[in-house]
Coordinates of C-alpha atoms in Angstrom, one line a residue:
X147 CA 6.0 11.0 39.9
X148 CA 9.0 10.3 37.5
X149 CA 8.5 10.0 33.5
X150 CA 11.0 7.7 31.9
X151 CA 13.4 9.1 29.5
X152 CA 11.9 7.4 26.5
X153 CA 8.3 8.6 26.8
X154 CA 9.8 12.0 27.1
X155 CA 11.7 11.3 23.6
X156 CA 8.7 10.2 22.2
X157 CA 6.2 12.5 23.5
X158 CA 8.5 15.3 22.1
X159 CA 9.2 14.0 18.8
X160 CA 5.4 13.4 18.0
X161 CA 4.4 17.0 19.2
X162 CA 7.4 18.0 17.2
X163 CA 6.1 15.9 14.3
X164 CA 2.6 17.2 14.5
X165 CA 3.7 20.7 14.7
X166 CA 5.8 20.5 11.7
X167 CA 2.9 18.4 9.6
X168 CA 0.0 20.9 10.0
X169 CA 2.3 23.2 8.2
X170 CA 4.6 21.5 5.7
X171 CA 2.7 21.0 3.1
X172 CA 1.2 23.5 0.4
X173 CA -0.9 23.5 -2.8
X174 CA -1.8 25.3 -5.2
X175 CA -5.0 27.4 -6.5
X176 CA -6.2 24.0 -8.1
X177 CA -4.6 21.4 -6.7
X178 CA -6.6 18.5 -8.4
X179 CA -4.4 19.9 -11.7
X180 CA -1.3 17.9 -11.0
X181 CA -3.6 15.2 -9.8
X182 CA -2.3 11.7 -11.4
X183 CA -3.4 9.2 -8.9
X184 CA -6.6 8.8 -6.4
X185 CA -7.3 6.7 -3.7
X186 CA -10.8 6.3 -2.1
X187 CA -12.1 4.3 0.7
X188 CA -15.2 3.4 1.2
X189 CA -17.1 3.4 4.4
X190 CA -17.4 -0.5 4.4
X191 CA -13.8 -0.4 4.1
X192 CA -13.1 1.4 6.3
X193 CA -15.5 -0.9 8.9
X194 CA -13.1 -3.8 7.7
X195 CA -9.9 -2.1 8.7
X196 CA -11.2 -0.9 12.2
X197 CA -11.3 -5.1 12.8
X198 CA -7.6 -5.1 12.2
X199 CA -7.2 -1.7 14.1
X200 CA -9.0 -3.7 17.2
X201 CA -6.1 -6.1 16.9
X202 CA -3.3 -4.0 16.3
X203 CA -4.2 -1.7 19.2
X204 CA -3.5 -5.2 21.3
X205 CA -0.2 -5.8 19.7
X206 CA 0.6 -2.1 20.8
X207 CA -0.6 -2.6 24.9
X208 CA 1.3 -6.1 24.6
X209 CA 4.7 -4.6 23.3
X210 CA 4.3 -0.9 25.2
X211 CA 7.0 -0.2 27.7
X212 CA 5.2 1.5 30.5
X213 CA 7.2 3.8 32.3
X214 CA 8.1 3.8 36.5
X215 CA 5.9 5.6 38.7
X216 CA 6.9 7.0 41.7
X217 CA 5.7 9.0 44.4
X218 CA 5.6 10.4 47.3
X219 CA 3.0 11.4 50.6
X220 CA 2.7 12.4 53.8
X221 CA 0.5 10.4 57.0
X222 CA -0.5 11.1 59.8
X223 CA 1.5 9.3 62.5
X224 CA 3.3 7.4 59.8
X225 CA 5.3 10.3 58.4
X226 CA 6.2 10.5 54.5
X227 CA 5.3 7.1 52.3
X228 CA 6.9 6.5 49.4
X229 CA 6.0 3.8 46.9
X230 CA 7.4 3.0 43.1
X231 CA 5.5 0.7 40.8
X232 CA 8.2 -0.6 38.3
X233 CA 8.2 -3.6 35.5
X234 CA 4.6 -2.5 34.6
X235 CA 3.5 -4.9 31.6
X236 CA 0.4 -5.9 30.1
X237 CA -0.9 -8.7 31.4
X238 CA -3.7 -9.5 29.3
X239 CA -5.9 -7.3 27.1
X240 CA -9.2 -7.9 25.3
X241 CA -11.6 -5.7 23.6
X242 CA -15.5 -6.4 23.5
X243 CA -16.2 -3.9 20.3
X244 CA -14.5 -0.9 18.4
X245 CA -17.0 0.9 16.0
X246 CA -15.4 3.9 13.3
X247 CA -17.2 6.6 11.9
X248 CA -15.9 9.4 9.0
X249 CA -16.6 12.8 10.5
X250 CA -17.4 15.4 7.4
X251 CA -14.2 17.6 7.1
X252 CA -13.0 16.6 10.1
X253 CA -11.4 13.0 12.0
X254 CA -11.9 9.4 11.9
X255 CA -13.6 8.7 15.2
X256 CA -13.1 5.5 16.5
X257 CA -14.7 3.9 19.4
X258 CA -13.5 1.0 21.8
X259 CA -15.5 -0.4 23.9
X260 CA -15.1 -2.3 27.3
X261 CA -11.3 -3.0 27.1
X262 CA -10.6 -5.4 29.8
X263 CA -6.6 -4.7 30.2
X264 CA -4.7 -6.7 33.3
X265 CA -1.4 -4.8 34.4
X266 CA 1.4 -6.6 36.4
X267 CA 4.4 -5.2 38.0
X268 CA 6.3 -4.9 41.4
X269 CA 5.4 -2.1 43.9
X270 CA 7.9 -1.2 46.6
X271 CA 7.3 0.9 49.0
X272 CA 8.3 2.4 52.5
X273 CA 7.8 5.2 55.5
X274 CA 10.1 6.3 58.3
X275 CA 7.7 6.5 61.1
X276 CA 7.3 9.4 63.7
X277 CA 9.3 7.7 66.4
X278 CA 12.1 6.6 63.2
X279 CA 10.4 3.6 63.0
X280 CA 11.1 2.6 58.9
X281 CA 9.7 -0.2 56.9
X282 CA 10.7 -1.1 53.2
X283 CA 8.4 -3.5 51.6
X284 CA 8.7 -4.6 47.8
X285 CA 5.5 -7.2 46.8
X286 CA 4.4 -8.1 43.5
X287 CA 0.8 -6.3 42.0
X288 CA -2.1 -6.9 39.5
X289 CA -3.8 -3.8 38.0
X290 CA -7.7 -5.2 36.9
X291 CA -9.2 -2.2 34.7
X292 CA -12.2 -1.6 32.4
X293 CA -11.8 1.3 29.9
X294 CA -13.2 2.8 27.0
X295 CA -11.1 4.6 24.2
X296 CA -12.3 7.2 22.2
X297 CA -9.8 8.1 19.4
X298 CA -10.2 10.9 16.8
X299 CA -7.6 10.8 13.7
X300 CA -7.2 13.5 11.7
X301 CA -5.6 13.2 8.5
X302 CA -3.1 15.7 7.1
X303 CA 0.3 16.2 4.7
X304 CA 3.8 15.8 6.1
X305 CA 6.6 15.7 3.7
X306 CA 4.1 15.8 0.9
X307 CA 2.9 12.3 2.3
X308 CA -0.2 11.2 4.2
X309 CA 0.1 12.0 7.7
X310 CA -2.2 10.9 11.0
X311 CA -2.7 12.7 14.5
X312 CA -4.6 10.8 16.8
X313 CA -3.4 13.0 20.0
X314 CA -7.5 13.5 20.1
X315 CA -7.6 10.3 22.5
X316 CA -9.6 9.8 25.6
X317 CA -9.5 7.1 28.2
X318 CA -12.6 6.6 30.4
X319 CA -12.3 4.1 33.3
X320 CA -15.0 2.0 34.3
X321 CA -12.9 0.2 37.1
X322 CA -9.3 0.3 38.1
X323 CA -8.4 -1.9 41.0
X324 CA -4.7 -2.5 42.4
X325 CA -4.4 -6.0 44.0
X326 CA -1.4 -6.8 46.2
X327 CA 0.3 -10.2 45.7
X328 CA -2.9 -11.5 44.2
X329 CA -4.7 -10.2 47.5
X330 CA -8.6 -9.8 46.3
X331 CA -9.5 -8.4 49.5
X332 CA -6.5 -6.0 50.8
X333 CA -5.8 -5.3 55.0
X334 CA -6.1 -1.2 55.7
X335 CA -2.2 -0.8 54.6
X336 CA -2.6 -2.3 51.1
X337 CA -5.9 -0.5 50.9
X338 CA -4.6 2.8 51.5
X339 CA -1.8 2.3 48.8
X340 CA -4.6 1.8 46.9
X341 CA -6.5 4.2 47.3
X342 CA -3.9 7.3 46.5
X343 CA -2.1 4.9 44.4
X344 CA -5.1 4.7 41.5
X345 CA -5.5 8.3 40.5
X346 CA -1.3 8.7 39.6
X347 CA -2.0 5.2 37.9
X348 CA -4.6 7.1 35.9
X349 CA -3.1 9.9 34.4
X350 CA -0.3 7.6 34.0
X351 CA -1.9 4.7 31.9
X352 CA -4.0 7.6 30.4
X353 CA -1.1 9.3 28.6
X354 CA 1.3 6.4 27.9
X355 CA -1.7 4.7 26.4
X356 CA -3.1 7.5 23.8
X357 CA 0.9 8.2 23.0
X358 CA 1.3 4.8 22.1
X359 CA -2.0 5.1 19.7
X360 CA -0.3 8.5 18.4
X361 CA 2.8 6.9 17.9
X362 CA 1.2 3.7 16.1
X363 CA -1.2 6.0 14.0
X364 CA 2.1 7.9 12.4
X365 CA 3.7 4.8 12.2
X366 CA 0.9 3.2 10.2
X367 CA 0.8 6.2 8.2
X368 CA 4.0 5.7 7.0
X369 CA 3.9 2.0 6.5
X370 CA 1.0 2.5 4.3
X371 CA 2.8 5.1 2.3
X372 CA 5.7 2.5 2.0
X373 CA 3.3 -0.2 0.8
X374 CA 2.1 2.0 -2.0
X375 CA 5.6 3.5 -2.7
X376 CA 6.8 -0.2 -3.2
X377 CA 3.7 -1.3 -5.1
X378 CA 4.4 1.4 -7.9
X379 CA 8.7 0.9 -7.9
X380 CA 10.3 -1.7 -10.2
X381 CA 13.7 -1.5 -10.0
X382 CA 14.9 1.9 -11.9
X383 CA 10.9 3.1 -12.7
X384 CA 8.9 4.5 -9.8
X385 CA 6.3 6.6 -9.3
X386 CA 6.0 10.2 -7.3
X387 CA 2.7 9.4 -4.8
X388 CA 3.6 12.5 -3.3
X389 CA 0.1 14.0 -2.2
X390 CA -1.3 16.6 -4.3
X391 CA -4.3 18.0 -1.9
X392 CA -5.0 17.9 1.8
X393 CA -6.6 14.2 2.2
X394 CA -10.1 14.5 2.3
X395 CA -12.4 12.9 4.8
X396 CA -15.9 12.9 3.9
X397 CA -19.0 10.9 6.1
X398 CA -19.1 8.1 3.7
X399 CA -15.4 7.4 2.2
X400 CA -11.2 8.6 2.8
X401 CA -9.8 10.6 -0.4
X402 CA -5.8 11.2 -1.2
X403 CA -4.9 12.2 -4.6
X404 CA -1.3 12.3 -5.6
X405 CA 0.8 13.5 -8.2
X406 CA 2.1 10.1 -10.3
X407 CA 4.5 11.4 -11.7
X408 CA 7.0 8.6 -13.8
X409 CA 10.4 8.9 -11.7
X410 CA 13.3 6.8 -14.0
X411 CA 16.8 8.2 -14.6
X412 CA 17.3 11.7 -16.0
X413 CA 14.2 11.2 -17.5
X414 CA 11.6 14.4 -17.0
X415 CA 8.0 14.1 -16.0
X416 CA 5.4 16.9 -15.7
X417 CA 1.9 17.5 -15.5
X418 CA -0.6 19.8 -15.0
X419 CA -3.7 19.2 -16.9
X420 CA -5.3 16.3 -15.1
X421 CA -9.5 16.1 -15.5
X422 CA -10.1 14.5 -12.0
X423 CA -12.7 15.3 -10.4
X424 CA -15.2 13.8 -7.3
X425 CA -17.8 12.9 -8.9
X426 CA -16.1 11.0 -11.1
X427 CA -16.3 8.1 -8.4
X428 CA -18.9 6.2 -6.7
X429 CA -19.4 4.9 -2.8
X430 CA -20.8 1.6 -3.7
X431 CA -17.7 -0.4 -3.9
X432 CA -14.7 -0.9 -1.0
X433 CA -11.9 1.2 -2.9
X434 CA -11.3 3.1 -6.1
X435 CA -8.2 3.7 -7.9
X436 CA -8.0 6.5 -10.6
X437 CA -5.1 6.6 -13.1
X438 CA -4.8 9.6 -15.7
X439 CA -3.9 8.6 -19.0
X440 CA -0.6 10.6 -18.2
X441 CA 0.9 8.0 -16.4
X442 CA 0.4 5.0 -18.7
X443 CA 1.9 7.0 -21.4
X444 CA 4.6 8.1 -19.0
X445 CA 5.4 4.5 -17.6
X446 CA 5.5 3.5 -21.1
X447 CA 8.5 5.8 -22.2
X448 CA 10.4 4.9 -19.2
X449 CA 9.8 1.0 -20.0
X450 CA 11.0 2.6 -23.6
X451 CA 14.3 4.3 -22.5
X452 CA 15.1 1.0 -20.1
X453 CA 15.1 -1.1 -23.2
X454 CA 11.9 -3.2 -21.4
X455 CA 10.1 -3.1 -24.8
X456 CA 12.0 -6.0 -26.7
X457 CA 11.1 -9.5 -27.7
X458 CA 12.9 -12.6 -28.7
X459 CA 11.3 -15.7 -30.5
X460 CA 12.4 -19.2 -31.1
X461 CA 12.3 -23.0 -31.8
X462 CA 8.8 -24.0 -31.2
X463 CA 7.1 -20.3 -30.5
X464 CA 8.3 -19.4 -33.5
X465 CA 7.3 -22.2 -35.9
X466 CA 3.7 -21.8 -33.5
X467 CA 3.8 -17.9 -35.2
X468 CA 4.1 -19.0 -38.8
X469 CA 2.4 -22.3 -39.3
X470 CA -0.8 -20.8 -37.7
X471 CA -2.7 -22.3 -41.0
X472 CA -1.9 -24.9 -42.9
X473 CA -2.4 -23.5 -46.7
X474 CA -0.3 -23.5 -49.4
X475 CA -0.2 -19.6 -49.5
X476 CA 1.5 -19.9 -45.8
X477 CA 3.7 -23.1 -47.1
X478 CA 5.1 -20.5 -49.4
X479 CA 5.4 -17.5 -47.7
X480 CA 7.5 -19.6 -44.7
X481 CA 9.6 -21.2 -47.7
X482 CA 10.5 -17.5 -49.0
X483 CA 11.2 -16.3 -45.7
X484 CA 13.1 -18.9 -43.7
X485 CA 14.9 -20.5 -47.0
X486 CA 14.4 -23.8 -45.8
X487 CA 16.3 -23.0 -42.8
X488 CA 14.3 -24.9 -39.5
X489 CA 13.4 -23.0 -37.2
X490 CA 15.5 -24.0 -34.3
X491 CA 18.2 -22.4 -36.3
X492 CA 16.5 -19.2 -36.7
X493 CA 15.3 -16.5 -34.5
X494 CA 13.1 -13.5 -34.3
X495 CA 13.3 -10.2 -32.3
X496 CA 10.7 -7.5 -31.9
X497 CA 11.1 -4.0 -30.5
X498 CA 9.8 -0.8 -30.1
X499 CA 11.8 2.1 -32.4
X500 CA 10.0 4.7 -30.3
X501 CA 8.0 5.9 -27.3
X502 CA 4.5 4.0 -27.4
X503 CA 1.7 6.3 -27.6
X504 CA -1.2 5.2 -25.2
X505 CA -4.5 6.8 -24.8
X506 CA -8.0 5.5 -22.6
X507 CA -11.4 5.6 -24.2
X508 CA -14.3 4.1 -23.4
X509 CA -13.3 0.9 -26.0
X510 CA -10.4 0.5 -24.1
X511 CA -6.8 1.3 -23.5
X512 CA -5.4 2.3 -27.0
X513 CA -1.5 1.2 -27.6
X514 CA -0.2 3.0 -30.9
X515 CA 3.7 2.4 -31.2
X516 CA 6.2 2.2 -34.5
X517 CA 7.6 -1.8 -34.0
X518 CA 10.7 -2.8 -35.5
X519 CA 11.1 -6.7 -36.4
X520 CA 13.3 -8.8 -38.4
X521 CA 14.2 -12.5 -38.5
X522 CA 17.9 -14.1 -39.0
X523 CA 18.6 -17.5 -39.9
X524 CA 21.9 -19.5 -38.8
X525 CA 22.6 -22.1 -41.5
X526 CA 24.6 -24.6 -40.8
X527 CA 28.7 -23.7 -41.7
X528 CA 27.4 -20.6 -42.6
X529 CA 27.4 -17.0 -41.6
X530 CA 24.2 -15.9 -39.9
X531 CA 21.7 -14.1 -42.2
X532 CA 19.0 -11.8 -41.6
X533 CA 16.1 -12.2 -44.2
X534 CA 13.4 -10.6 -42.5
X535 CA 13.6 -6.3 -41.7
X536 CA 9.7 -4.4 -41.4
X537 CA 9.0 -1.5 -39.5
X538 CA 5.4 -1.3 -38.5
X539 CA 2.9 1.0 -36.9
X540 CA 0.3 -0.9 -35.0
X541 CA -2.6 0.4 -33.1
X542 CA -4.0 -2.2 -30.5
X543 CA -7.2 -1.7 -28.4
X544 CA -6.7 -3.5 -25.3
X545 CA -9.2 -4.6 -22.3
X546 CA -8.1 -5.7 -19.2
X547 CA -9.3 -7.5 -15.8
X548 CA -8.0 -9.3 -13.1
X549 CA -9.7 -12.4 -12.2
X550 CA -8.3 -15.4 -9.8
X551 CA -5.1 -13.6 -8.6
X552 CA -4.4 -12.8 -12.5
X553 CA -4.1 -10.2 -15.1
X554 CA -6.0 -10.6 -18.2
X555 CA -5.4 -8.2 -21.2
X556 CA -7.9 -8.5 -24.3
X557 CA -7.1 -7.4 -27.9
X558 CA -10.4 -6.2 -29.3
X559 CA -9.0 -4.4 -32.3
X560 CA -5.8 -3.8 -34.0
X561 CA -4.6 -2.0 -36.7
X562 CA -0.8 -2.9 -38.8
X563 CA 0.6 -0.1 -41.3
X564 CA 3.9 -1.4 -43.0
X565 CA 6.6 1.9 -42.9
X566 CA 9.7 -0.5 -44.5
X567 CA 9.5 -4.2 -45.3
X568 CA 12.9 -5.4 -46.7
X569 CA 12.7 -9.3 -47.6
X570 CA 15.8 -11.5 -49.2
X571 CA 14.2 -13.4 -51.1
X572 CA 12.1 -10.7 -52.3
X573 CA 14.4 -8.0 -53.0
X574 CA 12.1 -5.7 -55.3
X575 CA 9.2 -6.4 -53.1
X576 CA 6.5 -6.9 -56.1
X577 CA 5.7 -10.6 -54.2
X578 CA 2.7 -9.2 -52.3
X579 CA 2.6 -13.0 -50.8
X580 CA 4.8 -12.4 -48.1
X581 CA 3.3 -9.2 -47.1
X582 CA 0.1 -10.5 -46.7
X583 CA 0.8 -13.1 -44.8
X584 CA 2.7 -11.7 -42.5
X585 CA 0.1 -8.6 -41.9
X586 CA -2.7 -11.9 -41.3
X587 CA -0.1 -13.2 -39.0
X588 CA 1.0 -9.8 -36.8
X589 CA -2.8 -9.7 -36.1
X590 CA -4.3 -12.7 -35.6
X591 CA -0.8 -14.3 -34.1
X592 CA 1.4 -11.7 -33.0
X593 CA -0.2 -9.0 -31.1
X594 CA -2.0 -12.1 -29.0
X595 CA 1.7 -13.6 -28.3
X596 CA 3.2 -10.6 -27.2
X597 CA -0.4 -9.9 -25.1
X598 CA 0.1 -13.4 -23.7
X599 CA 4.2 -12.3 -22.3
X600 CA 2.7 -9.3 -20.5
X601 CA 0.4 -11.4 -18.7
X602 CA 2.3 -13.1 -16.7
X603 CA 4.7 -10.5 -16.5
X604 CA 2.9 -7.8 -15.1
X605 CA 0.7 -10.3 -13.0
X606 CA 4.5 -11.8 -11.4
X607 CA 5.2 -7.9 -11.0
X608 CA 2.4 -6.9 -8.8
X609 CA 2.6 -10.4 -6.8
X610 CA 6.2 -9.1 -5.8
X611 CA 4.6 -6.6 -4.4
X612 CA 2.0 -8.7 -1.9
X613 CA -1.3 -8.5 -4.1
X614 CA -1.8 -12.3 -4.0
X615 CA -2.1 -11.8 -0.1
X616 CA -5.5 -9.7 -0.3
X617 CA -8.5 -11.2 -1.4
X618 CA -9.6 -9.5 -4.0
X619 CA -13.5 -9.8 -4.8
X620 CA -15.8 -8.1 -8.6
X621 CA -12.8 -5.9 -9.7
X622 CA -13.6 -4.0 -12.3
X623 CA -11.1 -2.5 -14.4
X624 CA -13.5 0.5 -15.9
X625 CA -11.8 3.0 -19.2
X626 CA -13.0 6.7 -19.5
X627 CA -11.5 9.2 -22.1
X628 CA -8.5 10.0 -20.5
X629 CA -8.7 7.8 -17.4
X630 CA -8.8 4.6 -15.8
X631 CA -10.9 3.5 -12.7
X632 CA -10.4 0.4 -10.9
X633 CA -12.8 -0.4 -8.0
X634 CA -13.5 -3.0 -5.9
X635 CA -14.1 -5.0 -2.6
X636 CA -11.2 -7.0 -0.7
X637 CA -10.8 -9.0 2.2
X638 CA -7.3 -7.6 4.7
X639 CA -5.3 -10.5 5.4
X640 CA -5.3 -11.0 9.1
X641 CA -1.2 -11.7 9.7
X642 CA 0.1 -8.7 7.4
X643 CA -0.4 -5.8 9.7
X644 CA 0.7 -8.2 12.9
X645 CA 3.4 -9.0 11.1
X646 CA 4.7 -5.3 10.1
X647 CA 4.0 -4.4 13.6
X648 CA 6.1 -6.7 15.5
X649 CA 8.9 -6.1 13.2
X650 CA 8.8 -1.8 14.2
X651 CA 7.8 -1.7 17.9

């Protein structure tokens, strides 16, 4: 019997693979220290993705390349037989049930029951007789089997990233029967070609098969690692979801934790002080995501240092900003500011002068961060003029959700201290008018306008990335002192992971 050339490549490179992975990665004393990121899946989950496992498994029988077999034996009175079975493709595949269950410390065990598979090919075969009698025959077959898989996938770190060995695979056959140009009920020559014929056909569907799960498992491994990588990249900001620990498996959910560590530029990142632990999450929702404080104040200076942190304000937003109340105090104040200039010939910018500070309590997400702000007016025939320059520090507790495919962000409190206010028309600043108003306005106006650009923003942002595609059901966007969890149930859309395997195998 003759192996092709590519299952050798393959079989070698996974072994390869695997030998290198159970030894590539190492950690520290206290590994859940650099710890900036954790993932958990639930056992529910889990059940849900085993449905899409079912059908990938198909999509990887249906694109397999199945190698020759050839072979070789000696009769009595007909002398040596030799046979090949070549073009072996799947003919058609279902699968009655496929149950998973979390092994403490040790695999994902999953179970497939009663796989009907239907095999097609050609066999050729022929025997040079005692008295040199030889006959060549090539006829077409059909391969009718019953098996049952049993898969155990262990996780571990390769190259810092989540790796999967399912070489733990198992093929039982219920019934394996060889049919000769569609011949249900063979003649003694066809039934002896069966016969010695099945148990090479075997071994050989036995180890192309559980390669082909190997090979998939890695595969997925690494497309989910892409997913994720992509999910937390925008353009020159990215996070480091390099893993921090060994995965955990644990009877009722899947654990990774990962560094998340801000990757932008020459810009440094480092931390070591993270107060993850376990029990800090529950098993009664799908998945759990927790975020160290670290990162949002890390993600925040790299926004910072690409210059994301900037607003600009015109025509009717900006008229919406200052005629939020009709009174004469704001009459004034807008008359004093603008100089009767209207305010499609006038504009306002807003920008942050330095890192925002950002820390999680149980309130909410606390923003503190020194704003810069002026206004300039374009006069007709005249040169432009600014007439507006403050400096402010504003503290902003914010809470956020995601409902119907959307981010929501919440200003529950907020906080304006004036460092410089320069004003025209006020030169001396003893009009306390102006200042007023425009503290009234930064709170009740501004901070909910600059809110309302984020929205979208971010919620556009993580649509790039393919989050619209899942259905997404109770998130809960939770705050802790120094941490953020986000937990919830989903629904896997069917097409994405037939989709991403087409496109690789």
């Amino acid at each position: 019997m003759l192996w092709a050339g590519r299952m050798r490549l393959r079989t070698f490179r996974i072994l390869v693979m695997l030998v290198h992975a159970s030894a590539a990665c190492e950690f520290g004393p206290f590994p859940y220290s650099i710890t900036g990121i954790v993932c958990r899946m639930t056992k529910p989950a889990a059940l849900l993705l085993n449905q899409e496992t079912a059908r990938l498994i198909q999509a990887a029988f249906r694109n397999a390349k199945f190698p020759n077999i050839t072979g070789e034996r000696s009769m009595r009175l007909l002398g040596k037989v030799a046979y090949g079975l070549t073009n072996i493709q799947v003919n058609g595949l279902s699968i009655e049930q496929s149950e998973v269950e979390l092994k403490e410390n040790d695999a994902i065990h999953i179970a497939i029951k009663n796989v009907t598979a239907f095999f097609k090919g050609t066999l050729t075969y022929g025997y040079a007789g005692a008295w040199f009698l030889q006959l060549f025959h090539s006829v077409d077959f059909e391969i009718e089997s019953s098996i049952d898989l049993e898969i155990n996938i262990k996780l571990m770190c390769q190259k810092d990233q989540v790796a999967a060995d399912a070489s733990d695979c198992y093929l039982a056959f219920h019934k394996l029967t060889l049919h000769l140009q569609g011949d249900k009920d063979p003649g003694w020559l066809k039934q002896l070609f069966t016969d010695f014929i099945s148990f090479t056909l075997k071994l050989v569907l036995k180890s192309e098969v559980c390669n082909e799960i190997n090979f998939l498992a890695q595969v997925m491994a690494n497309f989910v690692h892409d997913l994720a990588a992509n999910f937390v990249q925008d353009e020159d900001i990215r996070l480091d979801i390099s893993l921090a620990s060994v995965p955990l498996i644990k009877a009722n959910y899947l654990e990774s934790h990962h560094k998340g560590l801000v990757l932008y530029k020459n810009y440094s990142d480092v931390f070591s002080d993270s107060v993850f632990s376990p029990s800090l999450l529950t098993e009664s929702r799908m998945l759990y995501f927790w975020l160290s404080e670290h990162i949002l104040n890390s993600l925040a200076s790299a926004a910072f240092l690409d210059k994301r942190l900037g607003l600009t304000i015109r025509g009717e937003k900006l008229q919406a900003l200052f005629e939020m109340e009709d009174t004469e105090a704001q009459r004034k104040a807008v008359q004093t500011i603008f100089q009767g200039t209207s305010y499609n010939d006038s504009v306002a910018k807003v920008w942050s002068l330095a890192h925002p500070q950002i820390s999680v309590q149980p309130e909410g997400t606390v923003v503190k961060s020194l704003v810069g702000a002026e206004i300039s007016i374009f006069p007709p025939g005249e040169e432009p003029l600014m007439v507006l320059y403050m400096e402010k520090e504003i503290t902003v507790t914010i809470q956020a959700a995601y409902a119907e495919k959307k981010l929501i962000l919440h200003p529950v409190d907020s906080r304006t201290e004036f460092k410089v206010f320069k004003c025209t028309a006020d030169p001396s600043g003893n009009d306390p008018s102006v200042r007023n108003f425009l503290q009234t306005m930064i709170s009740v106006v501004g901070i909910p306008e600059v809110i309302s650009r984020i929205e979208p923003a971010l919620t556009s942002l993580m649509n790039s990335k393919g989050l619209h595609l899942f259905e997404i059901r109770n998130p809960e966007i939770i705050t802790r002192k120094g941490y953020v969890i986000v937990q919830l149930d989903f629904s896997f859309p069917n097409h994405l992971l037939l989709d991403f395997l087409e496109k690789r195998l």
